Coordinates of N, CA and C in Angstrom, one line a residue:
M1 N 21.5 -101.6 -57.2 CA 22.1 -101.2 -58.5 C 23.6 -101.4 -58.4
D2 N 24.2 -102.2 -59.3 CA 25.7 -102.4 -59.2 C 26.4 -101.2 -59.7
G3 N 27.7 -101.1 -59.3 CA 28.5 -99.9 -59.5 C 28.6 -99.5 -61.0
E4 N 28.8 -100.5 -61.8 CA 28.9 -100.3 -63.3 C 27.6 -99.7 -63.8
L5 N 26.5 -100.2 -63.4 CA 25.2 -99.7 -63.9 C 25.0 -98.2 -63.4
R6 N 25.4 -98.0 -62.2 CA 25.2 -96.6 -61.6 C 26.1 -95.6 -62.4
S7 N 27.3 -96.0 -62.6 CA 28.3 -95.2 -63.4 C 27.8 -94.9 -64.8
L8 N 27.3 -96.0 -65.4 CA 26.8 -95.8 -66.8 C 25.5 -94.9 -66.8
T9 N 24.7 -95.1 -65.9 CA 23.4 -94.3 -65.8 C 23.8 -92.8 -65.6
E10 N 24.7 -92.5 -64.7 CA 25.1 -91.1 -64.5 C 25.7 -90.5 -65.8
R11 N 26.6 -91.3 -66.4 CA 27.2 -90.8 -67.6 C 26.2 -90.5 -68.7
L12 N 25.3 -91.5 -68.9 CA 24.4 -91.3 -70.0 C 23.3 -90.3 -69.7
R13 N 23.0 -90.1 -68.4 CA 22.0 -89.1 -68.0 C 22.5 -87.7 -68.5
Q14 N 23.8 -87.5 -68.3 CA 24.4 -86.2 -68.8 C 24.4 -86.1 -70.3
E15 N 24.8 -87.2 -71.0 CA 24.8 -87.3 -72.4 C 23.4 -87.0 -73.0
S16 N 22.4 -87.5 -72.4 CA 21.0 -87.4 -72.9 C 20.4 -86.1 -72.5
A17 N 21.1 -85.3 -71.6 CA 20.6 -84.0 -71.1 C 19.2 -84.3 -70.4
G18 N 19.1 -85.4 -69.8 CA 17.9 -85.7 -69.0 C 16.6 -85.9 -69.8
A19 N 16.8 -86.4 -71.1 CA 15.6 -86.6 -72.0 C 14.6 -87.5 -71.3
A20 N 13.4 -87.3 -71.7 CA 12.3 -88.2 -71.2 C 12.6 -89.7 -71.6
A21 N 13.1 -89.8 -72.8 CA 13.4 -91.2 -73.3 C 14.4 -91.9 -72.5
F22 N 15.4 -91.1 -71.9 CA 16.4 -91.7 -71.0 C 15.7 -92.3 -69.8
E23 N 14.8 -91.5 -69.2 CA 14.1 -92.0 -68.0 C 13.3 -93.2 -68.3
R24 N 12.6 -93.2 -69.5 CA 11.8 -94.4 -69.9 C 12.7 -95.6 -70.0
L25 N 13.9 -95.5 -70.6 CA 14.8 -96.6 -70.8 C 15.4 -97.1 -69.5
T26 N 15.6 -96.2 -68.6 CA 16.1 -96.7 -67.3 C 15.1 -97.4 -66.4
R27 N 13.9 -97.1 -66.6 CA 12.8 -97.7 -65.8 C 12.1 -98.9 -66.4
T28 N 12.1 -99.1 -67.7 CA 11.4 -100.2 -68.3 C 11.9 -101.5 -67.9
T29 N 11.0 -102.5 -67.8 CA 11.4 -103.9 -67.5 C 11.1 -104.7 -68.8
D30 N 10.6 -104.0 -69.8 CA 10.2 -104.7 -71.1 C 11.4 -104.9 -72.0
H31 N 11.9 -106.1 -72.1 CA 13.1 -106.3 -72.9 C 12.8 -106.1 -74.4
D32 N 11.6 -106.3 -74.8 CA 11.3 -106.0 -76.2 C 11.4 -104.5 -76.5
Q33 N 11.0 -103.7 -75.6 CA 11.2 -102.3 -75.8 C 12.7 -101.9 -75.9
L34 N 13.5 -102.5 -75.0 CA 14.9 -102.2 -75.0 C 15.5 -102.7 -76.4
A35 N 15.1 -103.9 -76.8 CA 15.7 -104.4 -78.0 C 15.3 -103.6 -79.2
A36 N 14.1 -103.0 -79.2 CA 13.6 -102.2 -80.3 C 14.5 -101.0 -80.5
V37 N 15.1 -100.5 -79.4 CA 16.0 -99.3 -79.5 C 17.3 -99.7 -80.3
L38 N 17.7 -100.9 -80.2 CA 18.9 -101.4 -80.9 C 18.7 -101.5 -82.4
T39 N 17.5 -101.6 -82.8 CA 17.2 -101.8 -84.3 C 16.5 -100.6 -84.9
A40 N 16.0 -99.7 -84.1 CA 15.3 -98.6 -84.7 C 16.3 -97.5 -85.3
A41 N 15.9 -97.0 -86.4 CA 16.7 -95.9 -87.0 C 16.7 -94.7 -86.2
G42 N 17.8 -93.9 -86.2 CA 17.9 -92.6 -85.6 C 18.0 -92.5 -84.1
Q43 N 18.3 -93.6 -83.5 CA 18.5 -93.6 -82.0 C 19.8 -93.1 -81.7
P44 N 19.9 -92.2 -80.7 CA 21.2 -91.7 -80.2 C 22.0 -92.8 -79.6
L45 N 23.3 -92.5 -79.6 CA 24.3 -93.5 -79.1 C 24.0 -93.8 -77.6
W46 N 23.7 -92.8 -76.8 CA 23.4 -93.1 -75.4 C 22.2 -94.0 -75.2
A47 N 21.2 -93.9 -76.1 CA 20.0 -94.8 -76.0 C 20.4 -96.2 -76.3
R48 N 21.2 -96.4 -77.4 CA 21.6 -97.7 -77.8 C 22.5 -98.4 -76.7
E49 N 23.4 -97.6 -76.2 CA 24.3 -98.1 -75.1 C 23.5 -98.5 -73.9
L50 N 22.6 -97.7 -73.5 CA 21.8 -98.0 -72.3 C 20.9 -99.3 -72.5
A51 N 20.3 -99.4 -73.7 CA 19.5 -100.5 -74.0 C 20.3 -101.8 -74.1
A52 N 21.5 -101.7 -74.7 CA 22.3 -102.9 -74.9 C 22.9 -103.3 -73.5
F53 N 23.3 -102.4 -72.7 CA 23.8 -102.7 -71.4 C 22.8 -103.4 -70.5
R54 N 21.6 -102.8 -70.5 CA 20.5 -103.4 -69.7 C 20.1 -104.8 -70.2
L55 N 20.1 -105.0 -71.5 CA 19.8 -106.3 -72.0 C 20.9 -107.3 -71.7
G56 N 22.1 -106.8 -71.8 CA 23.3 -107.7 -71.6 C 23.4 -108.2 -70.2
I57 N 23.2 -107.3 -69.2 CA 23.3 -107.8 -67.8 C 22.1 -108.6 -67.4
A58 N 21.0 -108.6 -68.2 CA 19.9 -109.4 -68.0 C 20.0 -110.8 -68.7
G59 N 21.1 -110.9 -69.5 CA 21.3 -112.2 -70.2 C 20.5 -112.3 -71.5
D60 N 20.1 -111.2 -72.1 CA 19.3 -111.2 -73.3 C 20.3 -111.1 -74.5
R61 N 20.4 -112.1 -75.3 CA 21.4 -112.2 -76.3 C 21.2 -111.2 -77.5
R62 N 20.0 -110.6 -77.5 CA 19.8 -109.6 -78.6 C 20.8 -108.4 -78.4
A63 N 21.4 -108.3 -77.3 CA 22.3 -107.2 -77.1 C 23.7 -107.5 -77.6
F64 N 24.0 -108.7 -78.0 CA 25.4 -109.1 -78.3 C 26.1 -108.2 -79.4
E65 N 25.5 -108.0 -80.5 CA 26.1 -107.2 -81.6 C 26.4 -105.8 -81.1
A66 N 25.4 -105.1 -80.5 CA 25.6 -103.8 -80.0 C 26.7 -103.7 -79.0
L67 N 26.8 -104.6 -78.1 CA 27.8 -104.6 -77.1 C 29.2 -104.8 -77.6
V68 N 29.3 -105.7 -78.6 CA 30.6 -105.9 -79.3 C 31.1 -104.6 -80.0
L69 N 30.2 -103.9 -80.6 CA 30.5 -102.6 -81.2 C 31.0 -101.6 -80.2
L70 N 30.3 -101.6 -79.1 CA 30.7 -100.7 -78.0 C 32.0 -101.1 -77.3
L71 N 32.3 -102.4 -77.3 CA 33.5 -102.9 -76.7 C 34.7 -102.3 -77.5
N72 N 34.5 -102.0 -78.7 CA 35.6 -101.5 -79.6 C 35.5 -100.0 -79.9
H73 N 34.8 -99.3 -79.0 CA 34.5 -97.9 -79.2 C 35.8 -97.1 -78.7
R74 N 35.9 -95.9 -79.3 CA 37.1 -95.1 -78.9 C 37.0 -94.5 -77.5
D75 N 35.8 -94.5 -76.9 CA 35.5 -93.9 -75.6 C 35.7 -95.0 -74.5
P76 N 36.7 -94.9 -73.7 CA 37.0 -95.9 -72.7 C 35.8 -96.3 -71.8
P77 N 35.0 -95.3 -71.3 CA 33.9 -95.7 -70.4 C 32.9 -96.6 -71.2
R78 N 32.7 -96.3 -72.5 CA 31.8 -97.2 -73.2 C 32.3 -98.6 -73.4
C79 N 33.6 -98.7 -73.6 CA 34.3 -100.0 -73.7 C 34.1 -100.8 -72.4
A80 N 34.4 -100.1 -71.3 CA 34.3 -100.8 -70.0 C 32.9 -101.2 -69.7
A81 N 31.9 -100.4 -70.0 CA 30.5 -100.8 -69.7 C 30.1 -102.0 -70.6
A82 N 30.6 -102.0 -71.8 CA 30.3 -103.1 -72.7 C 30.9 -104.4 -72.3
A83 N 32.2 -104.3 -71.8 CA 32.9 -105.5 -71.3 C 32.1 -106.1 -70.1
H84 N 31.7 -105.2 -69.2 CA 30.9 -105.6 -68.0 C 29.7 -106.4 -68.4
A85 N 28.9 -105.8 -69.4 CA 27.7 -106.4 -69.8 C 27.9 -107.7 -70.5
L86 N 29.0 -107.7 -71.4 CA 29.3 -109.0 -72.1 C 29.7 -110.1 -71.2
A87 N 30.4 -109.8 -70.2 CA 30.8 -110.8 -69.2 C 29.6 -111.5 -68.5
R88 N 28.5 -110.7 -68.4 CA 27.3 -111.3 -67.8 C 26.3 -111.8 -68.8
L89 N 26.5 -111.5 -70.0 CA 25.5 -111.9 -71.1 C 25.4 -113.4 -71.2
G90 N 26.5 -114.1 -71.2 CA 26.5 -115.6 -71.3 C 26.4 -116.1 -72.7
D91 N 26.8 -115.2 -73.7 CA 26.7 -115.6 -75.1 C 28.0 -116.3 -75.5
P92 N 27.9 -117.5 -76.1 CA 29.1 -118.3 -76.4 C 30.0 -117.6 -77.5
R93 N 29.5 -116.6 -78.2 CA 30.3 -115.9 -79.2 C 31.2 -114.8 -78.6
T94 N 31.0 -114.5 -77.3 CA 31.7 -113.4 -76.7 C 33.2 -113.5 -76.7
A95 N 33.7 -114.7 -76.3 CA 35.2 -114.9 -76.3 C 35.8 -114.7 -77.6
R96 N 35.2 -115.3 -78.6 CA 35.8 -115.2 -80.0 C 35.8 -113.7 -80.4
A97 N 34.7 -113.0 -80.2 CA 34.7 -111.6 -80.5 C 35.7 -110.8 -79.8
A98 N 35.9 -111.0 -78.5 CA 36.9 -110.3 -77.7 C 38.3 -110.6 -78.2
A99 N 38.5 -111.9 -78.5 CA 39.8 -112.3 -79.0 C 40.1 -111.6 -80.3
T100 N 39.1 -111.5 -81.2 CA 39.3 -110.8 -82.5 C 39.6 -109.4 -82.3
L101 N 38.9 -108.7 -81.4 CA 39.2 -107.3 -81.1 C 40.6 -107.1 -80.4
A102 N 40.9 -108.0 -79.5 CA 42.2 -107.8 -78.8 C 43.4 -108.0 -79.8
T103 N 43.3 -108.8 -80.8 CA 44.4 -109.1 -81.7 C 44.4 -108.3 -83.0
N104 N 43.4 -107.4 -83.1 CA 43.3 -106.6 -84.3 C 44.3 -105.4 -84.2
E105 N 45.4 -105.5 -84.9 CA 46.4 -104.4 -84.9 C 45.9 -103.1 -85.3
L106 N 44.9 -103.1 -86.2 CA 44.3 -101.8 -86.6 C 43.5 -101.1 -85.6
R107 N 43.1 -101.8 -84.5 CA 42.3 -101.3 -83.5 C 42.9 -101.5 -82.1
I108 N 44.2 -101.7 -82.1 CA 44.9 -102.0 -80.8 C 44.8 -100.9 -79.8
A109 N 44.6 -99.7 -80.2 CA 44.4 -98.6 -79.2 C 43.2 -98.8 -78.4
Y110 N 42.3 -99.6 -78.8 CA 41.0 -99.9 -78.1 C 40.9 -101.3 -77.5
A111 N 42.1 -102.0 -77.4 CA 42.1 -103.4 -77.0 C 42.1 -103.6 -75.5
L112 N 42.3 -102.6 -74.7 CA 42.4 -102.8 -73.3 C 41.2 -103.6 -72.7
Q113 N 40.0 -103.1 -73.0 CA 38.9 -103.8 -72.4 C 38.6 -105.2 -73.0
P114 N 38.8 -105.4 -74.3 CA 38.8 -106.8 -74.8 C 39.8 -107.8 -74.1
V115 N 41.0 -107.3 -73.8 CA 42.0 -108.1 -73.1 C 41.4 -108.4 -71.7
R116 N 41.0 -107.4 -71.0 CA 40.5 -107.7 -69.6 C 39.2 -108.6 -69.7
L117 N 38.4 -108.5 -70.7 CA 37.2 -109.3 -70.8 C 37.7 -110.8 -71.0
L118 N 38.7 -111.0 -71.8 CA 39.2 -112.4 -72.1 C 39.7 -113.0 -70.8
V119 N 40.3 -112.2 -69.9 CA 40.8 -112.7 -68.6 C 39.6 -113.1 -67.8
E120 N 38.6 -112.3 -67.7 CA 37.4 -112.6 -66.9 C 36.7 -113.8 -67.4
L121 N 36.6 -114.0 -68.7 CA 35.9 -115.1 -69.3 C 36.6 -116.4 -69.1
R122 N 37.9 -116.4 -69.1 CA 38.7 -117.7 -69.0 C 38.3 -118.7 -70.0
A123 N 38.1 -118.2 -71.2 CA 37.6 -119.1 -72.3 C 38.9 -119.7 -73.0
P124 N 38.6 -120.7 -73.8 CA 39.8 -121.3 -74.6 C 40.5 -120.3 -75.4
E125 N 39.8 -119.3 -75.9 CA 40.4 -118.3 -76.8 C 41.3 -117.3 -76.0
S126 N 41.2 -117.3 -74.7 CA 41.8 -116.2 -73.9 C 43.3 -116.3 -74.0
V127 N 43.9 -117.4 -73.6 CA 45.4 -117.4 -73.5 C 46.0 -117.2 -74.9
P128 N 45.6 -117.9 -76.0 CA 46.2 -117.6 -77.3 C 46.1 -116.2 -77.7
A129 N 45.0 -115.5 -77.5 CA 44.8 -114.1 -77.9 C 45.7 -113.2 -77.0
L130 N 45.8 -113.4 -75.8 CA 46.7 -112.6 -74.9 C 48.1 -112.8 -75.3
I131 N 48.5 -114.0 -75.6 CA 49.9 -114.3 -76.0 C 50.2 -113.5 -77.3
T132 N 49.3 -113.6 -78.3 CA 49.5 -112.9 -79.6 C 49.6 -111.4 -79.4
T133 N 48.7 -110.9 -78.6 CA 48.7 -109.5 -78.4 C 49.9 -109.0 -77.7
L134 N 50.3 -109.7 -76.7 CA 51.5 -109.3 -75.9 C 52.8 -109.4 -76.8
Q135 N 52.9 -110.5 -77.6 CA 54.1 -110.6 -78.5 C 54.2 -109.4 -79.4
R136 N 53.1 -108.9 -79.9 CA 53.2 -107.7 -80.8 C 53.5 -106.5 -80.0
R137 N 53.3 -106.4 -78.7 CA 53.5 -105.2 -77.9 C 55.0 -105.2 -77.4
L138 N 55.7 -106.2 -77.6 CA 57.1 -106.3 -77.2 C 58.1 -105.7 -78.1
R139 N 57.6 -105.1 -79.2 CA 58.5 -104.3 -80.1 C 59.0 -103.1 -79.4
P140 N 60.2 -102.7 -79.8 CA 60.8 -101.4 -79.2 C 59.8 -100.2 -79.5
H141 N 59.7 -99.4 -78.5 CA 58.9 -98.1 -78.5 C 57.4 -98.4 -78.8
D142 N 56.9 -99.5 -78.5 CA 55.5 -99.7 -78.7 C 54.7 -98.8 -77.8
P143 N 53.7 -98.0 -78.3 CA 53.0 -97.0 -77.5 C 51.8 -97.6 -76.7
Y144 N 51.6 -98.9 -76.8 CA 50.4 -99.5 -76.1 C 50.8 -100.3 -74.9
R145 N 51.6 -99.7 -74.0 CA 52.0 -100.3 -72.8 C 50.9 -100.8 -71.9
R146 N 49.8 -100.0 -71.8 CA 48.7 -100.4 -70.9 C 48.1 -101.7 -71.4
V147 N 48.0 -101.9 -72.7 CA 47.5 -103.1 -73.3 C 48.5 -104.3 -73.0
A148 N 49.8 -104.0 -73.1 CA 50.8 -105.0 -72.8 C 50.7 -105.4 -71.4
L149 N 50.6 -104.4 -70.5 CA 50.6 -104.7 -69.1 C 49.3 -105.5 -68.7
A150 N 48.2 -105.2 -69.3 CA 47.0 -106.0 -69.1 C 47.1 -107.4 -69.6
C151 N 47.8 -107.6 -70.7 CA 48.1 -109.0 -71.1 C 49.0 -109.7 -70.1
V152 N 50.1 -109.1 -69.7 CA 51.0 -109.7 -68.7 C 50.2 -110.1 -67.5
E153 N 49.5 -109.2 -66.9 CA 48.7 -109.5 -65.7 C 47.7 -110.5 -65.9
G154 N 47.0 -110.5 -67.0 CA 46.0 -111.5 -67.4 C 46.5 -112.9 -67.5
L155 N 47.7 -113.0 -68.2 CA 48.3 -114.3 -68.3 C 48.7 -114.9 -67.0
G156 N 49.1 -114.0 -66.1 CA 49.4 -114.5 -64.7 C 48.2 -115.0 -64.0
V157 N 47.1 -114.3 -64.2 CA 45.8 -114.7 -63.6 C 45.4 -116.0 -64.2
L158 N 45.5 -116.2 -65.5 CA 45.0 -117.4 -66.1 C 45.9 -118.6 -65.8
G159 N 47.2 -118.3 -65.5 CA 48.1 -119.4 -65.0 C 48.4 -120.5 -66.0
D160 N 48.4 -120.2 -67.3 CA 48.6 -121.3 -68.3 C 50.0 -121.3 -68.7
T161 N 50.6 -122.5 -68.7 CA 52.0 -122.7 -69.0 C 52.4 -122.3 -70.4
R162 N 51.5 -122.2 -71.3 CA 51.8 -121.7 -72.7 C 52.3 -120.3 -72.7
A163 N 52.0 -119.5 -71.6 CA 52.4 -118.1 -71.5 C 53.8 -117.9 -71.1
R164 N 54.5 -118.9 -70.6 CA 55.8 -118.8 -70.1 C 56.8 -118.1 -71.1
P165 N 56.9 -118.6 -72.3 CA 57.9 -118.0 -73.2 C 57.6 -116.4 -73.4
V166 N 56.4 -116.0 -73.7 CA 56.2 -114.6 -73.9 C 56.4 -113.8 -72.6
L167 N 56.1 -114.4 -71.5 CA 56.3 -113.6 -70.2 C 57.8 -113.6 -70.0
D168 N 58.6 -114.6 -70.3 CA 60.0 -114.5 -70.2 C 60.6 -113.4 -71.1
D169 N 60.0 -113.2 -72.3 CA 60.4 -112.1 -73.2 C 60.0 -110.8 -72.6
A170 N 58.9 -110.7 -71.9 CA 58.5 -109.4 -71.3 C 59.4 -109.0 -70.2
L171 N 60.1 -109.9 -69.6 CA 61.0 -109.5 -68.5 C 62.1 -108.5 -69.0
A172 N 62.4 -108.5 -70.3 CA 63.4 -107.7 -70.8 C 62.9 -106.2 -71.0
H173 N 61.7 -106.0 -70.8 CA 61.1 -104.7 -71.0 C 60.8 -104.0 -69.6
P174 N 61.6 -103.0 -69.3 CA 61.5 -102.4 -67.9 C 60.1 -102.1 -67.5
A175 N 59.2 -101.6 -68.3 CA 57.9 -101.2 -67.9 C 57.0 -102.5 -67.6
L176 N 57.5 -103.6 -68.1 CA 56.7 -104.9 -67.9 C 57.4 -105.9 -66.9
A177 N 58.6 -105.6 -66.6 CA 59.4 -106.6 -65.9 C 58.8 -107.1 -64.6
A178 N 58.4 -106.2 -63.8 CA 57.9 -106.6 -62.4 C 56.6 -107.4 -62.6
A179 N 55.7 -106.9 -63.5 CA 54.5 -107.6 -63.7 C 54.7 -109.0 -64.3
A180 N 55.7 -109.1 -65.2 CA 56.0 -110.3 -65.8 C 56.6 -111.3 -64.8
A181 N 57.4 -110.8 -63.9 CA 58.0 -111.7 -62.9 C 56.8 -112.2 -62.0
G182 N 55.9 -111.3 -61.6 CA 54.8 -111.7 -60.8 C 53.9 -112.7 -61.5
A183 N 53.7 -112.5 -62.8 CA 52.9 -113.5 -63.6 C 53.5 -114.8 -63.7
L184 N 54.8 -114.8 -63.9 CA 55.6 -116.1 -64.0 C 55.5 -116.9 -62.7
A185 N 55.5 -116.1 -61.6 CA 55.5 -116.8 -60.3 C 54.1 -117.5 -60.1
R186 N 53.1 -117.1 -60.8 CA 51.8 -117.7 -60.6 C 51.6 -118.9 -61.5
I187 N 52.5 -119.1 -62.5 CA 52.3 -120.2 -63.5 C 53.2 -121.4 -63.1
P188 N 52.6 -122.5 -63.0 CA 53.3 -123.7 -62.6 C 54.5 -124.0 -63.6
R189 N 55.6 -124.4 -63.0 CA 56.8 -124.8 -63.8 C 56.5 -126.1 -64.4
P190 N 57.0 -126.3 -65.7 CA 56.8 -127.6 -66.4 C 57.7 -128.6 -65.6
R191 N 57.3 -129.9 -65.6 CA 58.0 -130.9 -65.0 C 59.0 -131.6 -65.9

């Protein structure tokens, strides 16, 4: 069992108060049974999350919509678990969804995991979305420094020269300067 699944299982076991349905969902190997949880009315959030996560890490694309909703949830552990499953799902829609969530100013408080997912995916949408998100975080007194820092670090990992201008701008922000310098050092200089 991987660490993310173990963590999710323990968290959801507590949420479910050890319900029999929880044990059934953790043990089943029937993907149709898991997918039915995603569409059945009245299912608790813990059951939907567990079913979506298990389907996602198994590569079953029926989990996509539920995982994207969880990626944008207000609860950070739910977002992290959804990002983990989406990275393993292999659905071509994932990068676009993550980019949309990362650049949505109305939901920026929940953008940390979409940003990290974009870095992991290394998709064509990743660099433009991270640049856009970081540019918006460079305003004075922006409260979302963790998102900005994730963008800076991610742009360094991705190593795309298009990120140089926004990383140069990030150097002027004390909370981001060291990370921006490190990111710029990883990006090839134009010739």
